Short mmCIF file of C-alpha atoms and ligand atoms in Angstrom, two decimals:
data_model
loop_
_atom_site.label_atom_id
_atom_site.label_comp_id
_atom_site.label_asym_id
_atom_site.label_seq_id
_atom_site.Cartn_x
_atom_site.Cartn_y
_atom_site.Cartn_z
CA MET F 29 -42.12 -86.22 65.98
CA SER F 30 -38.51 -86.12 65.28
CA LYS F 31 -38.88 -88.98 62.78
CA ILE F 32 -41.62 -87.14 60.97
CA TYR F 33 -39.47 -84.05 61.08
CA GLU F 34 -36.59 -86.05 59.78
CA ALA F 35 -38.76 -87.57 57.04
CA LEU F 36 -40.11 -84.17 56.01
CA ARG F 37 -36.71 -82.65 55.99
CA GLN F 38 -35.40 -85.55 53.95
CA ALA F 39 -38.31 -85.23 51.55
CA GLU F 40 -37.63 -81.49 51.25
CA LEU F 41 -33.95 -82.08 50.57
CA ASP F 42 -34.82 -84.71 47.99
CA SER F 43 -37.31 -82.41 46.36
CA THR F 44 -34.83 -79.57 46.21
CA LYS F 45 -32.22 -81.86 44.71
CA ARG F 46 -34.58 -83.00 42.01
CA THR F 47 -35.67 -79.52 41.17
CA LEU F 48 -32.10 -78.32 40.72
CA GLU F 49 -31.37 -81.27 38.44
CA ASP F 50 -34.54 -80.80 36.34
CA PRO F 51 -35.84 -77.18 35.97
CA ILE F 52 -38.93 -78.37 34.12
CA VAL F 53 -40.19 -79.52 37.45
CA SER F 54 -40.29 -75.97 38.67
CA GLN F 55 -42.64 -75.00 35.89
CA ASN F 56 -45.12 -77.33 37.46
CA ALA F 57 -45.04 -75.49 40.71
CA GLY F 58 -48.81 -75.23 40.73
CA ASP F 59 -49.25 -79.02 40.79
CA GLY F 60 -48.15 -79.22 44.39
CA VAL F 61 -45.07 -81.33 43.71
CA ASN F 62 -42.64 -78.40 43.73
CA THR F 63 -42.70 -76.50 46.91
CA MET F 64 -39.84 -74.09 46.14
CA PRO F 65 -40.81 -70.41 45.87
CA ASP F 66 -40.90 -68.86 42.37
CA ALA F 67 -38.25 -66.35 43.33
CA VAL F 68 -35.61 -69.02 43.42
CA LEU F 69 -36.15 -70.24 39.89
CA PRO F 70 -38.01 -67.54 38.07
CA ALA F 71 -40.23 -68.81 35.32
CA HIS F 72 -40.25 -65.34 33.63
CA PRO F 73 -37.45 -63.20 32.42
CA VAL F 74 -35.99 -61.04 35.09
CA ASN F 75 -37.48 -57.59 35.05
CA LEU F 76 -34.55 -55.31 34.18
CA ALA F 77 -36.42 -52.12 34.77
CA PRO F 78 -34.12 -49.31 35.98
CA THR F 79 -34.19 -48.95 39.65
CA ALA F 80 -34.61 -45.15 39.49
CA ALA F 81 -38.17 -44.17 39.22
CA PRO F 82 -38.95 -42.43 35.91
CA ILE F 83 -39.12 -38.69 36.21
CA PRO F 84 -42.70 -37.63 35.87
CA ALA F 85 -43.22 -35.57 32.76
CA ALA F 86 -44.40 -32.64 34.79
CA SER F 87 -41.09 -32.32 36.55
CA ILE F 88 -38.97 -32.01 33.35
CA PRO F 89 -38.17 -28.36 32.81
CA GLN F 90 -40.05 -27.17 29.81
CA PRO F 91 -38.00 -25.39 27.06
CA ILE F 92 -38.77 -21.74 26.75
CA PRO F 93 -40.82 -21.36 23.61
CA VAL F 94 -39.01 -19.34 20.98
CA ALA F 95 -42.15 -17.39 20.36
CA THR F 96 -42.06 -15.89 23.81
CA ILE F 97 -39.09 -13.63 23.02
CA PRO F 98 -40.69 -10.26 23.10
CA ALA F 99 -40.99 -8.52 19.77
CA PRO F 100 -39.39 -6.60 18.21
CA ILE F 101 -36.59 -9.07 18.27
CA ALA F 102 -33.37 -7.22 18.86
CA PRO F 103 -30.72 -8.50 16.47
CA LEU F 104 -28.09 -10.48 18.22
CA HIS F 105 -25.17 -8.13 18.66
CA VAL F 106 -21.90 -9.96 18.38
CA ALA F 107 -19.27 -7.60 19.65
CA PRO F 108 -16.21 -7.77 17.39
CA ILE F 109 -13.19 -9.16 19.11
CA PRO F 110 -10.50 -6.52 18.89
CA VAL F 111 -7.63 -7.90 16.82
CA ALA F 112 -4.29 -6.19 16.90
CA PRO F 113 -3.23 -5.24 13.36
CA VAL F 114 -0.27 -7.22 12.12
CA ALA F 115 1.71 -4.17 11.13
CA VAL F 116 0.69 -0.70 12.05
CA ALA F 117 1.31 1.30 8.93
CA PRO F 118 2.09 4.85 9.87
CA VAL F 119 0.03 7.45 8.15
CA ASP F 120 2.13 8.88 5.38
CA GLU F 121 2.99 12.40 6.34
CA PRO F 122 3.36 14.99 3.60
CA PHE F 123 6.92 14.86 2.37
CA ALA F 124 8.86 17.96 3.33
CA PRO F 125 12.56 17.86 2.33
CA ASP F 126 13.51 20.29 5.08
CA ASN F 127 12.47 17.72 7.66
CA ILE F 128 14.84 15.03 6.46
CA GLN F 129 16.81 13.70 9.39
CA GLN F 130 20.54 14.25 9.46
CA HIS F 131 23.16 11.71 10.46
CA VAL F 132 26.90 11.87 10.76
CA TRP F 133 28.13 9.78 7.85
CA VAL F 134 31.60 8.28 7.78
CA PRO F 135 32.16 7.71 4.05
CA SER F 136 34.45 5.04 2.75
CA LEU F 137 36.53 7.47 0.70
CA HIS F 138 38.58 4.93 -1.25
CA GLN F 139 35.34 3.58 -2.77
CA LEU F 140 34.06 7.04 -3.59
CA PRO F 141 36.52 8.48 -6.09
CA SER F 142 33.87 10.89 -7.34
CA LEU F 143 34.38 12.84 -4.10
CA GLU F 144 37.97 13.58 -5.09
CA HIS F 145 39.05 16.76 -6.77
CA ARG F 146 40.58 15.11 -9.79
CA GLY F 147 41.55 11.81 -11.31
CA ALA F 148 40.49 9.38 -14.00
CA ALA F 149 37.43 8.17 -12.08
CA VAL F 150 36.24 11.74 -11.43
CA GLU F 151 36.52 12.44 -15.13
CA GLN F 152 34.72 9.29 -16.18
CA PHE F 153 31.83 9.93 -13.82
CA ARG F 154 31.65 13.50 -15.02
CA SER F 155 31.49 12.17 -18.58
CA LEU F 156 28.77 9.67 -17.66
CA ARG F 157 26.81 12.44 -15.99
CA SER F 158 26.97 14.48 -19.19
CA ARG F 159 25.63 11.56 -21.19
CA MET F 160 22.68 11.29 -18.83
CA GLN F 161 22.06 14.99 -19.20
CA GLU F 162 22.05 14.57 -22.99
CA PHE F 163 19.46 11.81 -22.69
CA ARG F 164 17.36 14.07 -20.57
CA ASP F 165 17.43 16.76 -23.20
CA LEU F 166 15.71 14.34 -25.56
CA ASN F 167 13.59 12.18 -23.23
CA THR F 168 11.98 12.24 -19.85
CA LEU F 169 14.75 11.15 -17.55
CA LYS F 170 15.02 11.68 -13.82
CA SER F 171 15.00 8.24 -12.18
CA ILE F 172 17.80 5.89 -13.24
CA LEU F 173 18.09 2.28 -12.08
CA VAL F 174 21.64 0.91 -12.19
CA SER F 175 21.70 -2.78 -13.01
CA SER F 176 23.69 -5.72 -14.35
CA GLY F 177 23.36 -9.44 -14.85
CA LEU F 178 25.56 -10.79 -12.07
CA PRO F 179 27.06 -9.78 -8.70
CA GLN F 180 30.30 -7.87 -8.33
CA GLU F 181 30.12 -6.11 -11.67
CA GLY F 182 30.09 -2.65 -10.10
CA LYS F 183 26.41 -1.63 -9.86
CA SER F 184 26.72 -0.16 -6.37
CA PHE F 185 30.06 1.46 -7.15
CA VAL F 186 28.65 3.18 -10.25
CA ALA F 187 25.32 4.07 -8.63
CA ILE F 188 26.81 5.88 -5.65
CA ASN F 189 29.59 7.60 -7.57
CA LEU F 190 27.19 8.74 -10.29
CA ALA F 191 24.83 10.09 -7.62
CA ILE F 192 27.68 12.04 -5.99
CA SER F 193 28.78 13.32 -9.38
CA PHE F 194 25.25 14.57 -10.02
CA ALA F 195 25.10 16.13 -6.55
CA ARG F 196 28.31 18.12 -6.88
CA HIS F 197 27.14 19.68 -10.11
CA LYS F 198 25.23 22.94 -9.62
CA ALA F 199 24.08 21.64 -6.24
CA ASN F 200 21.68 19.23 -7.91
CA ARG F 201 19.25 17.74 -5.43
CA VAL F 202 19.90 14.02 -5.71
CA LEU F 203 18.14 11.06 -4.11
CA LEU F 204 20.14 7.83 -3.90
CA ILE F 205 18.09 4.69 -3.15
CA ASP F 206 19.57 1.33 -2.24
CA GLY F 207 17.22 -0.92 -4.19
CA ASP F 208 19.36 -4.01 -3.58
CA MET F 209 17.33 -4.92 -0.53
CA ARG F 210 18.78 -8.43 -0.28
CA ARG F 211 22.38 -7.28 -0.06
CA ALA F 212 22.20 -3.60 0.74
CA SER F 213 25.66 -2.06 0.63
CA LEU F 214 25.39 1.67 -0.02
CA HIS F 215 25.01 2.47 3.68
CA LYS F 216 28.42 0.90 4.24
CA LEU F 217 30.01 3.06 1.55
CA LEU F 218 28.46 6.18 3.07
CA GLY F 219 29.01 5.07 6.67
CA ALA F 220 25.31 5.64 7.30
CA PRO F 221 22.58 3.77 9.23
CA GLN F 222 21.10 0.80 7.32
CA GLY F 223 17.54 1.46 8.37
CA PRO F 224 14.76 2.18 8.50
CA GLY F 225 14.95 2.04 4.75
CA LEU F 226 13.29 0.86 1.59
CA THR F 227 12.06 -2.46 2.97
CA GLU F 228 10.34 -0.73 5.88
CA TYR F 229 8.73 1.81 3.56
CA LEU F 230 7.52 -0.83 1.09
CA ALA F 231 6.17 -2.92 3.96
CA GLY F 232 4.20 0.07 5.22
CA LYS F 233 6.16 0.22 8.46
CA ALA F 234 7.87 3.54 7.88
CA THR F 235 7.04 6.80 6.18
CA LEU F 236 9.21 8.29 3.48
CA LEU F 237 10.60 10.82 5.90
CA GLN F 238 11.51 8.13 8.38
CA THR F 239 13.60 6.34 5.75
CA MET F 240 15.40 9.37 4.32
CA GLN F 241 18.65 10.71 5.65
CA ARG F 242 21.27 13.26 4.73
CA ALA F 243 24.71 14.02 5.99
CA LYS F 244 25.43 16.14 9.04
CA PRO F 245 28.87 17.66 9.64
CA GLY F 246 30.76 15.70 12.28
CA ASP F 247 32.40 17.03 15.42
CA SER F 248 35.73 17.41 13.62
CA GLY F 249 34.69 20.76 12.24
CA HIS F 250 35.52 19.68 8.68
CA PRO F 251 32.91 20.85 6.16
CA LEU F 252 30.97 18.17 4.35
CA PRO F 253 32.46 17.04 1.03
CA HIS F 254 30.83 18.97 -1.76
CA GLY F 255 29.16 15.89 -3.27
CA LEU F 256 27.37 15.00 -0.02
CA ILE F 257 25.72 18.31 0.80
CA SER F 258 22.71 17.95 -1.48
CA LEU F 259 22.59 14.15 -1.46
CA VAL F 260 19.63 12.44 0.20
CA PHE F 261 19.84 8.70 0.89
CA ILE F 262 17.30 5.92 1.41
CA PRO F 263 19.12 2.80 2.65
CA GLY F 264 18.04 -0.74 1.83
CA GLY F 265 16.51 -1.32 5.24
CA LEU F 266 16.62 -4.18 7.67
CA ALA F 267 14.09 -6.72 6.31
CA ALA F 268 16.26 -8.30 3.60
CA ASP F 269 14.33 -11.58 3.78
CA LYS F 270 11.20 -9.83 2.50
CA ALA F 271 12.86 -8.30 -0.56
CA ALA F 272 11.26 -10.69 -3.06
CA ASP F 273 7.72 -9.85 -1.95
CA LEU F 274 8.36 -6.16 -1.53
CA SER F 275 10.07 -5.36 -4.84
CA GLY F 276 6.82 -5.92 -6.75
CA ASN F 277 5.01 -3.66 -4.33
CA ARG F 278 3.16 -0.71 -5.88
CA ARG F 279 4.46 1.52 -3.13
CA PHE F 280 7.79 1.81 -4.93
CA ASN F 281 6.06 3.42 -7.88
CA ARG F 282 4.32 5.78 -5.49
CA LEU F 283 7.62 6.58 -3.80
CA ILE F 284 9.18 7.64 -7.10
CA GLU F 285 6.13 9.72 -7.98
CA ASP F 286 5.99 11.38 -4.57
CA VAL F 287 9.64 12.41 -4.42
CA SER F 288 10.18 13.35 -8.07
CA PRO F 289 9.12 16.98 -7.70
CA TYR F 290 11.74 17.52 -5.00
CA PHE F 291 14.80 16.11 -6.73
CA ASP F 292 16.74 16.71 -9.94
CA TRP F 293 17.97 13.13 -10.15
CA ILE F 294 17.04 9.84 -8.55
CA VAL F 295 19.58 7.01 -8.71
CA VAL F 296 18.54 3.48 -7.69
CA ASP F 297 21.01 0.67 -7.06
CA SER F 298 19.68 -2.85 -7.75
CA SER F 299 20.39 -6.55 -7.39
CA PRO F 300 21.66 -8.66 -10.32
CA VAL F 301 18.78 -9.22 -12.73
CA ASN F 302 20.01 -12.58 -14.04
CA LEU F 303 19.63 -14.04 -10.55
CA VAL F 304 16.59 -12.37 -8.99
CA SER F 305 13.65 -10.39 -10.29
CA ASP F 306 13.82 -7.49 -7.79
CA GLY F 307 15.73 -5.21 -10.17
CA VAL F 308 13.31 -5.89 -13.02
CA ASN F 309 10.39 -5.02 -10.75
CA LEU F 310 11.93 -1.75 -9.57
CA ALA F 311 12.98 -0.83 -13.12
CA ARG F 312 9.33 -0.57 -14.15
CA SER F 313 8.97 2.51 -11.97
CA CYS F 314 12.12 4.24 -13.27
CA ASP F 315 12.57 6.32 -16.39
CA GLY F 316 15.64 4.43 -17.57
CA VAL F 317 18.12 1.65 -16.76
CA LEU F 318 21.89 2.02 -16.90
CA MET F 319 23.58 -1.34 -17.43
CA ILE F 320 26.98 -2.25 -16.05
CA ALA F 321 29.47 -4.69 -17.55
CA ARG F 322 32.78 -5.28 -15.84
CA GLY F 323 35.85 -5.08 -18.04
CA GLY F 324 37.52 -8.45 -18.51
CA THR F 325 34.86 -10.22 -16.47
CA THR F 326 31.34 -9.84 -17.80
CA LYS F 327 30.61 -12.34 -20.58
CA TYR F 328 28.71 -11.28 -23.65
CA MET F 329 25.95 -13.81 -23.01
CA VAL F 330 25.53 -12.55 -19.45
CA ALA F 331 25.05 -9.00 -20.69
CA GLN F 332 22.61 -10.19 -23.39
CA ARG F 333 20.60 -12.12 -20.86
CA ALA F 334 20.45 -9.07 -18.56
CA LEU F 335 19.20 -6.96 -21.46
CA ALA F 336 16.51 -9.54 -22.17
CA GLU F 337 15.39 -9.50 -18.52
CA LEU F 338 14.93 -5.74 -18.73
CA LYS F 339 13.18 -5.69 -22.08
CA ALA F 340 10.12 -3.99 -20.56
CA SER F 341 12.24 -1.01 -19.47
CA LYS F 342 14.13 1.70 -21.29
CA VAL F 343 17.80 0.73 -21.30
CA LEU F 344 19.99 3.79 -21.65
CA GLY F 345 23.20 1.94 -22.43
CA PHE F 346 26.14 0.05 -20.93
CA VAL F 347 28.93 1.33 -18.72
CA LEU F 348 32.12 -0.64 -19.16
CA ASN F 349 33.38 -0.60 -15.60
CA ALA F 350 36.79 -1.23 -14.05
CA VAL F 351 38.78 -1.33 -17.26
CA GLU F 352 42.53 -1.70 -16.85
CA ASN F 353 43.64 1.38 -18.78
CA PRO F 354 40.91 4.00 -18.70
CA PRO F 355 41.32 7.03 -20.93
CA GLN F 356 43.25 9.81 -19.14
CA THR F 357 41.71 13.21 -19.68
CA GLY F 358 41.88 15.38 -16.57
CA GLY F 359 45.51 16.48 -16.44
CA TYR F 360 45.99 16.56 -20.18
CA TYR F 361 43.23 19.06 -20.76
CA GLY F 362 44.25 21.17 -17.80
CA TYR F 363 41.20 20.46 -15.68
CA ASP F 364 43.18 20.17 -12.43
CA GLY F 365 41.39 22.16 -9.79
CA TYR F 366 38.34 22.59 -12.00
CA ASP F 367 35.95 21.11 -9.49
CA LYS F 368 37.28 22.71 -6.34
CA ILE F 369 34.45 25.18 -6.45
CA GLU F 370 31.82 23.42 -8.46
CA ASP F 371 31.92 20.53 -10.78
N1 ATP Z 21 35.76 0.88 -11.28
C1 ATP Z 21 36.09 0.31 -10.12
N2 ATP Z 21 37.28 0.58 -9.59
C2 ATP Z 21 37.65 0.02 -8.44
N3 ATP Z 21 36.90 -0.85 -7.72
C3 ATP Z 21 35.69 -1.18 -8.23
C4 ATP Z 21 35.22 -0.62 -9.45
N4 ATP Z 21 34.00 -1.12 -9.68
C5 ATP Z 21 33.72 -1.94 -8.65
N5 ATP Z 21 34.74 -1.98 -7.78
C6 ATP Z 21 34.81 -2.77 -6.58
O1 ATP Z 21 34.36 -4.09 -6.90
C7 ATP Z 21 33.60 -4.63 -5.86
C8 ATP Z 21 32.21 -5.00 -6.40
O2 ATP Z 21 31.58 -3.83 -6.80
P1 ATP Z 21 30.05 -3.56 -6.44
O3 ATP Z 21 29.81 -3.89 -5.03
O4 ATP Z 21 29.76 -2.18 -6.88
O5 ATP Z 21 29.38 -4.65 -7.37
P2 ATP Z 21 27.82 -4.99 -7.48
O6 ATP Z 21 27.53 -5.23 -8.92
O7 ATP Z 21 27.04 -3.95 -6.81
O8 ATP Z 21 27.76 -6.35 -6.70
P3 ATP Z 21 26.49 -6.99 -6.00
O9 ATP Z 21 25.53 -7.40 -7.08
O10 ATP Z 21 27.05 -8.15 -5.25
O11 ATP Z 21 25.92 -5.94 -5.11
C9 ATP Z 21 33.54 -3.57 -4.77
O12 ATP Z 21 34.53 -3.84 -3.81
C10 ATP Z 21 33.85 -2.30 -5.49
O13 ATP Z 21 34.46 -1.34 -4.68
MG1 MG Z 22 25.73 -3.99 -5.20
#
């Protein structure tokens, strides 16, 4: 029995060995030679069916048919997402001069010779004022932009002293605007706050009244200098970096139109027109432009170029500023003390 067993076992081992060496043998499993089960050497490709049973169709959730939405179909209401406005423009309040805020100004007197009682500068600004009045007799003239080709020629100096000269004459109501928004300086000469000012107004961030200021007597008890009593000031403001965009803003034109009925003169300082276009833009809204050339400094070509830049505006003429030997008139003609009461 054990020999038979041994023989069978040996035959089985031999058979297995042959089958492994020659798979064709396995394909003849039905002929009785190969006794190995099919599962060991599959004759057919392995069935790679997924092990998970397929989900019966009935169990897949059916999509809700669009047609079942009850009619009438309410329009989809998409609630607007509230967006905070970038800049909240205050509603422009009606301009009332009596409501203009007052500040204690600390004027830089040595730069404001037109506040003095007498002297060559007082006389020259009085003379310039008369020329402007003569222009007005012939043309519409209330708003004057003071300009020049280059920096340091005296635009701000002339603008503020001319405005004071206007203001001390018959208590003219005068508005002085610092239109040199890039390098505002008039607030320093007046010792006044820099803003809110023109940039805030043009950007829609301040109303006219919020930008305007006038002088208030200080604690010293001294009365205000005559030339400051009826002077109203709009400083350049605090957003100097936006000057280029703002100067072309239509709000400047509206500003001039809105305030004109309340003032006798409007004087606007500006930046140098040969370098930046701000002054040219503001000039379009003014009745005339007063050009400045500095004695011994301003070159003819610079002045010509400035004139060309302002060709779209009415140029009133040139002021030759800071000449070495200005004509002396005051003392000679006996005007000393003339303007102690009124200029
Ligand atoms: N007639 C003058 N007498 C004395 N000082 C003057 C005179 N004109 C101008 N200045 C002085 O010269 C300097 C330059 O003047 P100002 O600031 O008015 O020039 P500007 O043309 O406005 O210059 P910017 O374009 O840089 O604003 C100032 O210190 C000013 O006080
Ligand atoms: Mg200036």
